[in-house]
Coordinates of N, CA and C in Angstrom, one line a residue:
M1 N 12.5 -20.4 7.6 CA 12.9 -19.4 8.6 C 13.3 -20.2 9.8
S2 N 14.5 -19.8 10.4 CA 15.0 -20.5 11.6 C 14.4 -19.9 12.8
A3 N 14.1 -20.7 13.8 CA 13.6 -20.2 15.1 C 14.7 -19.5 15.9
I4 N 14.3 -18.4 16.6 CA 15.2 -17.8 17.4 C 14.9 -18.2 18.9
D5 N 16.0 -18.3 19.7 CA 15.8 -18.7 21.1 C 15.6 -17.4 21.9
V6 N 14.3 -17.2 22.4 CA 14.0 -16.0 23.2 C 14.0 -16.4 24.7
T7 N 13.7 -17.6 25.0 CA 13.5 -18.0 26.4 C 14.7 -18.0 27.2
S8 N 15.9 -18.2 26.6 CA 17.1 -18.2 27.3 C 17.5 -16.8 27.8
G9 N 16.9 -15.7 27.1 CA 17.2 -14.4 27.5 C 16.2 -13.8 28.5
L10 N 15.2 -14.6 28.8 CA 14.2 -14.1 29.8 C 14.6 -14.3 31.2
K11 N 14.5 -13.3 32.0 CA 14.8 -13.4 33.4 C 13.6 -13.9 34.2
P12 N 13.7 -14.4 35.4 CA 12.5 -14.8 36.1 C 11.5 -13.7 36.2
G13 N 10.2 -14.1 36.0 CA 9.1 -13.1 36.1 C 8.9 -12.4 34.8
Q14 N 9.7 -12.5 33.8 CA 9.6 -11.9 32.5 C 8.8 -12.7 31.5
R15 N 8.2 -12.1 30.5 CA 7.5 -12.8 29.4 C 8.0 -12.2 28.1
A16 N 8.0 -13.1 27.1 CA 8.4 -12.6 25.7 C 7.1 -12.2 25.1
M17 N 7.1 -11.0 24.5 CA 6.0 -10.4 23.8 C 6.3 -9.9 22.4
A18 N 5.6 -10.3 21.4 CA 5.8 -9.8 20.1 C 5.1 -8.5 19.8
I19 N 5.9 -7.6 19.2 CA 5.4 -6.2 18.9 C 5.6 -6.0 17.4
P20 N 4.6 -5.9 16.6 CA 4.8 -5.6 15.1 C 5.4 -4.2 15.0
V21 N 6.4 -4.1 14.2 CA 7.1 -2.8 13.9 C 7.3 -2.6 12.4
D22 N 7.4 -1.4 12.0 CA 7.8 -1.1 10.6 C 9.0 -0.2 10.7
S23 N 9.4 0.4 9.6 CA 10.6 1.2 9.6 C 10.4 2.5 10.4
L24 N 9.2 3.0 10.6 CA 9.0 4.2 11.4 C 8.9 3.8 12.9
S25 N 8.0 2.8 13.2 CA 7.8 2.4 14.6 C 9.0 1.6 15.2
G26 N 9.8 1.1 14.4 CA 10.9 0.3 14.8 C 12.3 0.9 14.7
V27 N 12.3 2.3 14.8 CA 13.6 3.0 14.7 C 14.4 2.7 13.4
G28 N 13.7 2.8 12.3 CA 14.3 2.6 11.0 C 14.8 1.1 10.8
S29 N 14.1 0.2 11.5 CA 14.5 -1.2 11.4 C 15.9 -1.5 12.0
L30 N 16.4 -0.6 12.9 CA 17.7 -0.8 13.4 C 17.8 -1.6 14.7
I31 N 16.6 -1.9 15.3 CA 16.6 -2.6 16.5 C 17.1 -4.0 16.4
Q32 N 17.9 -4.4 17.3 CA 18.6 -5.7 17.3 C 18.4 -6.4 18.6
S33 N 18.7 -7.7 18.6 CA 18.7 -8.5 19.9 C 19.7 -7.9 20.8
G34 N 19.3 -7.8 22.1 CA 20.2 -7.2 23.1 C 20.0 -5.7 23.4
D35 N 19.3 -5.0 22.4 CA 19.1 -3.6 22.6 C 18.0 -3.4 23.7
F36 N 18.0 -2.2 24.3 CA 17.0 -1.8 25.3 C 16.2 -0.7 24.6
V37 N 14.9 -0.8 24.8 CA 13.9 0.2 24.2 C 12.9 0.6 25.2
D38 N 12.3 1.8 24.9 CA 11.1 2.2 25.6 C 9.9 2.0 24.6
V39 N 8.7 1.8 25.1 CA 7.5 1.6 24.3 C 6.7 2.9 24.5
M40 N 6.4 3.6 23.3 CA 5.6 4.8 23.4 C 4.3 4.6 22.7
L41 N 3.2 5.1 23.2 CA 1.9 5.0 22.7 C 1.5 6.3 22.0
S42 N 0.9 6.2 20.8 CA 0.3 7.4 20.2 C -1.1 6.9 19.9
I43 N -2.1 7.7 20.4 CA -3.5 7.3 20.2 C -4.4 8.5 19.9
T44 N -5.3 8.4 18.9 CA -6.2 9.4 18.6 C -7.5 8.8 18.2
D45 N -8.6 9.5 18.5 CA -9.9 9.0 18.1 C -10.6 10.0 17.2
Q46 N -9.8 10.9 16.5 CA -10.3 11.8 15.6 C -10.7 11.1 14.3
P47 N -11.7 11.6 13.6 CA -12.1 11.0 12.3 C -11.0 11.2 11.3
D48 N -10.4 12.4 11.1 CA -9.3 12.6 10.2 C -8.4 13.8 10.8
P49 N -7.3 13.5 11.4 CA -6.6 14.5 12.1 C -5.8 15.4 11.1
N50 N -5.9 15.1 9.8 CA -5.2 15.9 8.8 C -6.1 17.0 8.2
K51 N -7.4 17.0 8.6 CA -8.3 18.0 8.0 C -8.7 19.0 9.1
A52 N -8.8 20.3 8.8 CA -9.3 21.3 9.7 C -10.8 21.1 9.8
P53 N -11.4 21.2 10.9 CA -12.9 21.0 11.0 C -13.6 22.2 10.4
V54 N -14.7 22.0 9.7 CA -15.5 23.1 9.2 C -16.8 23.0 9.9
V55 N -17.3 24.1 10.5 CA -18.5 24.1 11.2 C -19.5 25.0 10.6
G56 N -20.7 24.7 10.6 CA -21.7 25.6 10.0 C -22.1 26.6 11.0
E57 N -22.5 27.8 10.5 CA -23.0 28.8 11.4 C -24.5 28.6 11.6
F58 N -24.9 28.6 12.9 CA -26.3 28.3 13.2 C -26.9 29.5 13.9
R59 N -28.2 29.6 13.9 CA -28.9 30.7 14.6 C -29.5 30.2 15.9
D60 N -29.4 30.9 16.9 CA -30.1 30.5 18.2 C -31.6 30.9 18.0
P61 N -32.4 30.6 19.0 CA -33.9 30.8 18.9 C -34.2 32.3 18.6
S62 N -33.3 33.2 19.1 CA -33.6 34.7 18.8 C -33.1 35.1 17.5
G63 N -32.5 34.3 16.7 CA -32.0 34.6 15.4 C -30.5 35.1 15.4
L64 N -29.9 35.1 16.5 CA -28.5 35.6 16.6 C -27.6 34.4 16.1
P65 N -26.4 34.7 15.4 CA -25.5 33.7 15.0 C -24.9 32.9 16.2
A66 N -24.8 31.6 16.1 CA -24.2 30.8 17.1 C -23.4 29.7 16.4
T67 N -22.3 29.4 16.9 CA -21.5 28.3 16.3 C -21.6 27.0 17.0
K68 N -21.9 26.0 16.3 CA -22.0 24.7 16.9 C -20.7 23.9 16.7
I69 N -20.1 23.5 17.8 CA -18.8 22.7 17.8 C -19.1 21.4 18.5
L70 N -18.8 20.3 17.8 CA -19.1 19.0 18.4 C -17.8 18.4 18.9
D71 N -17.9 17.5 19.9 CA -16.7 16.9 20.5 C -15.9 16.2 19.5
E72 N -16.5 15.7 18.4 CA -15.7 14.9 17.4 C -14.7 15.8 16.7
W73 N -14.8 17.1 16.8 CA -13.9 18.0 16.2 C -12.8 18.4 17.1
L74 N -12.8 18.0 18.3 CA -11.7 18.3 19.2 C -10.5 17.4 19.0
N75 N -9.3 17.9 19.3 CA -8.2 17.0 19.1 C -8.0 16.1 20.3
N76 N -8.2 14.9 20.1 CA -8.2 13.9 21.2 C -6.9 13.0 21.1
T77 N -5.9 13.5 20.5 CA -4.6 12.8 20.4 C -3.9 12.9 21.7
T78 N -3.3 11.8 22.1 CA -2.4 11.8 23.2 C -1.2 10.8 23.0
I79 N -0.1 11.2 23.6 CA 1.1 10.4 23.4 C 1.8 10.2 24.7
K80 N 2.2 9.0 25.0 CA 2.8 8.7 26.3 C 3.8 7.6 26.2
V81 N 4.9 7.7 26.9 CA 5.8 6.6 27.1 C 5.2 5.7 28.1
L82 N 4.9 4.4 27.7 CA 4.2 3.5 28.6 C 5.2 2.6 29.4
V83 N 6.1 2.1 28.7 CA 7.0 1.1 29.3 C 8.4 1.5 29.0
Q84 N 9.3 1.4 30.0 CA 10.7 1.9 29.8 C 11.7 0.7 30.0
N85 N 12.8 0.8 29.3 CA 14.0 0.0 29.5 C 13.7 -1.5 29.5
V86 N 13.1 -1.9 28.4 CA 12.8 -3.4 28.2 C 13.8 -3.9 27.1
Q87 N 14.2 -5.1 27.3 CA 15.2 -5.7 26.4 C 14.6 -6.3 25.2
V88 N 15.2 -6.1 24.0 CA 14.8 -6.8 22.8 C 15.5 -8.2 22.8
L89 N 14.6 -9.2 22.8 CA 15.1 -10.6 22.8 C 15.5 -11.1 21.4
G90 N 14.8 -10.5 20.4 CA 15.1 -10.9 19.0 C 14.2 -10.1 18.1
T91 N 14.5 -10.2 16.8 CA 13.7 -9.6 15.8 C 13.4 -10.6 14.7
L92 N 12.2 -10.5 14.1 CA 11.9 -11.3 13.0 C 11.6 -10.4 11.8
L93 N 12.3 -10.6 10.7 CA 12.1 -9.8 9.5 C 11.0 -10.4 8.7
P94 N 10.3 -9.6 7.9 CA 9.2 -10.1 7.0 C 9.7 -11.2 6.1
A95 N 8.9 -12.1 5.8 CA 9.2 -13.2 4.9 C 9.5 -12.7 3.5
A96 N 10.5 -13.2 2.8 CA 10.8 -12.8 1.5 C 9.9 -13.6 0.5
T97 N 9.3 -12.9 -0.4 CA 8.4 -13.6 -1.4 C 8.7 -13.0 -2.8
T98 N 8.1 -13.5 -3.8 CA 8.3 -13.1 -5.2 C 7.0 -12.5 -5.7
D99 N 7.0 -11.3 -6.2 CA 5.9 -10.7 -6.8 C 5.5 -11.4 -8.0
P100 N 4.2 -12.0 -8.1 CA 3.8 -12.8 -9.2 C 3.7 -12.0 -10.5
N101 N 3.5 -10.7 -10.5 CA 3.5 -10.0 -11.7 C 4.8 -9.6 -12.3
S102 N 5.7 -9.2 -11.4 CA 7.1 -8.8 -11.9 C 8.1 -9.8 -11.7
G103 N 7.9 -10.8 -10.9 CA 9.0 -11.8 -10.6 C 10.0 -11.3 -9.7
Q104 N 9.9 -10.0 -9.2 CA 10.9 -9.4 -8.3 C 10.7 -9.8 -6.9
P105 N 11.8 -9.9 -6.1 CA 11.7 -10.2 -4.7 C 11.0 -9.1 -3.9
T106 N 10.1 -9.5 -3.0 CA 9.4 -8.5 -2.1 C 9.4 -9.0 -0.7
T107 N 8.9 -8.2 0.2 CA 8.7 -8.7 1.6 C 7.2 -8.6 1.9
A108 N 6.7 -9.6 2.6 CA 5.3 -9.6 3.0 C 5.2 -9.3 4.5
G109 N 4.4 -8.3 4.8 CA 4.1 -7.9 6.2 C 5.3 -7.1 6.8
G110 N 5.2 -6.8 8.1 CA 6.2 -6.0 8.7 C 7.1 -6.9 9.6
A111 N 8.1 -6.3 10.2 CA 9.0 -7.0 11.1 C 8.3 -7.1 12.5
I112 N 8.9 -7.9 13.3 CA 8.4 -8.1 14.7 C 9.6 -8.0 15.6
A113 N 9.4 -7.3 16.7 CA 10.4 -7.2 17.8 C 9.8 -8.0 18.9
I114 N 10.6 -8.9 19.5 CA 10.3 -9.7 20.6 C 10.9 -9.0 21.9
L115 N 10.0 -8.6 22.8 CA 10.4 -7.8 24.0 C 10.3 -8.7 25.2
S116 N 11.2 -8.4 26.2 CA 11.1 -9.1 27.5 C 10.4 -8.1 28.4
V117 N 9.1 -8.5 28.8 CA 8.3 -7.6 29.7 C 7.8 -8.3 30.9
T118 N 7.3 -7.6 31.9 CA 6.6 -8.2 33.0 C 5.2 -8.4 32.6
P119 N 4.4 -9.2 33.3 CA 3.0 -9.3 33.0 C 2.2 -8.0 33.0
D120 N 2.5 -7.1 34.0 CA 1.9 -5.8 34.0 C 2.2 -5.0 32.8
Q121 N 3.4 -5.0 32.4 CA 3.8 -4.3 31.1 C 3.2 -4.9 29.9
A122 N 3.0 -6.2 29.9 CA 2.4 -6.9 28.8 C 0.9 -6.4 28.6
E123 N 0.3 -6.3 29.8 CA -1.1 -5.9 29.8 C -1.3 -4.5 29.2
M124 N -0.4 -3.6 29.7 CA -0.5 -2.2 29.2 C -0.2 -2.1 27.7
V125 N 0.8 -2.8 27.3 CA 1.2 -2.7 25.9 C 0.1 -3.3 25.0
R126 N -0.4 -4.5 25.4 CA -1.5 -5.1 24.6 C -2.8 -4.2 24.6
F127 N -3.1 -3.6 25.7 CA -4.3 -2.7 25.7 C -4.0 -1.5 24.8
A128 N -2.8 -1.0 24.8 CA -2.5 0.1 23.9 C -2.5 -0.2 22.4
Q129 N -2.2 -1.5 22.1 CA -2.2 -1.9 20.7 C -3.6 -1.9 20.1
L130 N -4.6 -2.1 21.0 CA -5.9 -2.2 20.4 C -6.4 -1.0 19.7
D131 N -6.2 0.2 20.3 CA -6.7 1.4 19.7 C -5.6 2.4 19.3
G132 N -4.3 2.1 19.6 CA -3.3 3.1 19.3 C -2.2 2.5 18.4
N133 N -1.2 3.3 18.3 CA 0.0 2.9 17.6 C 1.2 2.9 18.5
L134 N 2.0 1.9 18.5 CA 3.2 1.8 19.4 C 4.5 2.1 18.6
Y135 N 5.4 2.7 19.3 CA 6.7 3.1 18.7 C 7.7 2.6 19.7
L136 N 8.8 2.0 19.2 CA 9.9 1.6 20.0 C 10.9 2.7 20.0
L137 N 11.4 3.1 21.1 CA 12.5 4.2 21.2 C 13.8 3.5 21.7
L138 N 14.7 3.5 20.8 CA 16.0 2.8 21.1 C 16.8 3.6 22.1
R139 N 17.2 3.0 23.2 CA 18.0 3.6 24.2 C 19.5 3.5 24.0
A140 N 20.2 4.4 24.5 CA 21.7 4.4 24.5 C 22.2 3.2 25.3
P141 N 23.2 2.5 24.9 CA 23.7 1.4 25.6 C 24.0 1.7 27.1
A142 N 24.5 2.9 27.4 CA 24.8 3.3 28.7 C 23.5 3.5 29.6
D143 N 22.4 3.6 28.9 CA 21.1 3.8 29.7 C 20.5 2.5 30.1
A144 N 21.1 1.4 29.8 CA 20.5 0.1 30.1 C 20.1 -0.1 31.6
T145 N 20.9 0.5 32.4 CA 20.7 0.4 33.9 C 20.1 1.7 34.5
A146 N 19.8 2.7 33.7 CA 19.3 4.0 34.2 C 17.9 3.8 34.7
P147 N 17.5 4.6 35.7 CA 16.2 4.5 36.2 C 15.2 5.0 35.2
D148 N 13.9 4.6 35.4 CA 12.9 5.2 34.5 C 12.7 6.7 34.7
V149 N 12.4 7.4 33.7 CA 12.1 8.8 33.7 C 10.6 9.0 33.8
Q150 N 10.2 9.8 34.7 CA 8.7 10.1 34.8 C 8.3 11.1 33.7
T151 N 7.5 10.7 32.8 CA 7.0 11.6 31.8 C 5.5 12.0 32.0
T152 N 5.1 13.1 31.5 CA 3.7 13.5 31.7 C 2.8 13.1 30.6
G153 N 3.4 12.7 29.5 CA 2.6 12.5 28.3 C 2.3 13.9 27.6
I154 N 1.7 13.8 26.4 CA 1.5 15.1 25.7 C 0.2 15.1 25.0
T155 N -0.5 16.2 25.0 CA -1.8 16.4 24.3 C -1.6 17.7 23.6
L156 N -2.6 18.0 22.7 CA -2.6 19.3 22.1 C -2.7 20.4 23.1
R157 N -3.6 20.2 24.1 CA -3.8 21.2 25.1 C -2.5 21.5 25.9
E158 N -1.7 20.5 26.2 CA -0.4 20.7 26.8 C 0.6 21.4 25.9
L159 N 0.6 21.1 24.6 CA 1.5 21.8 23.7 C 1.1 23.3 23.6
V160 N -0.2 23.6 23.6 CA -0.6 25.0 23.5 C -0.3 25.7 24.9
D161 N -0.7 25.1 26.0 CA -0.6 25.8 27.3 C 0.9 25.9 27.8
R162 N 1.6 24.8 27.6 CA 3.0 24.8 28.2 C 4.1 25.2 27.2
H163 N 3.9 25.0 25.9 CA 5.0 25.1 24.9 C 4.7 26.2 23.9
G164 N 3.6 26.9 24.0 CA 3.3 28.0 23.0 C 2.9 27.6 21.6
V165 N 2.6 26.3 21.4 CA 2.2 25.9 20.1 C 0.8 26.5 19.7
L166 N 0.7 27.0 18.5 CA -0.6 27.6 18.1 C -1.6 26.6 17.9
P167 N -2.8 26.7 18.4 CA -3.8 25.7 18.2 C -4.4 25.8 16.8
P168 N -4.9 24.7 16.3 CA -5.6 24.7 15.0 C -6.9 25.6 15.1
R169 N -7.2 26.2 14.0 CA -8.4 27.1 14.0 C -9.6 26.4 13.4
V170 N -10.7 26.6 13.9 CA -12.0 26.1 13.3 C -12.4 27.1 12.2
I171 N -12.8 26.5 11.1 CA -13.3 27.3 10.0 C -14.8 27.4 10.0
I172 N -15.3 28.6 10.1 CA -16.8 28.8 10.2 C -17.3 29.2 8.9
T173 N -18.3 28.6 8.4 CA -18.9 28.9 7.1 C -20.4 28.9 7.3
K174 N -21.1 29.7 6.4 CA -22.5 29.8 6.4 C -23.0 28.6 5.6
L175 N -24.0 27.9 6.1 CA -24.6 26.8 5.4 C -25.7 27.3 4.5
P176 N -25.9 26.7 3.4 CA -26.9 27.2 2.4 C -28.3 27.0 3.0

């Protein structure tokens, strides 16, 4: 693999930062050197966001039905654009290998996008990488000098309250 020169594209005060991407988080692997991107964070601490919670019916001290709902069943997903308008200095594709069983060419690991970020942006992105998923949003070439857009981020509560999305329903069942 030949080395790519990322330092010549760095402006004073900028740092090169590697971000692992796949075909989904890297805009279908279309990101190229010279592109400008935004970095979006998607984070959730739910045990399994694809399953509706099932809660048992409980009785209070007087014998009346009461439903117990725990915080772990709340939707704690949040999405936010963290960093805007950063330049892609280069991309590294996964190394080509040969499958030992079939002898067919394969690729190992995902691609990497090298971004030009400030130290503050690097801290935010690295912190977000620890517990979340990052997605690169490819900007239009004419947006390279556009000012940042202030976004509010989004949660399920915001989708329900502001956009009329129906909230998931809790399924209540009697425990044996």
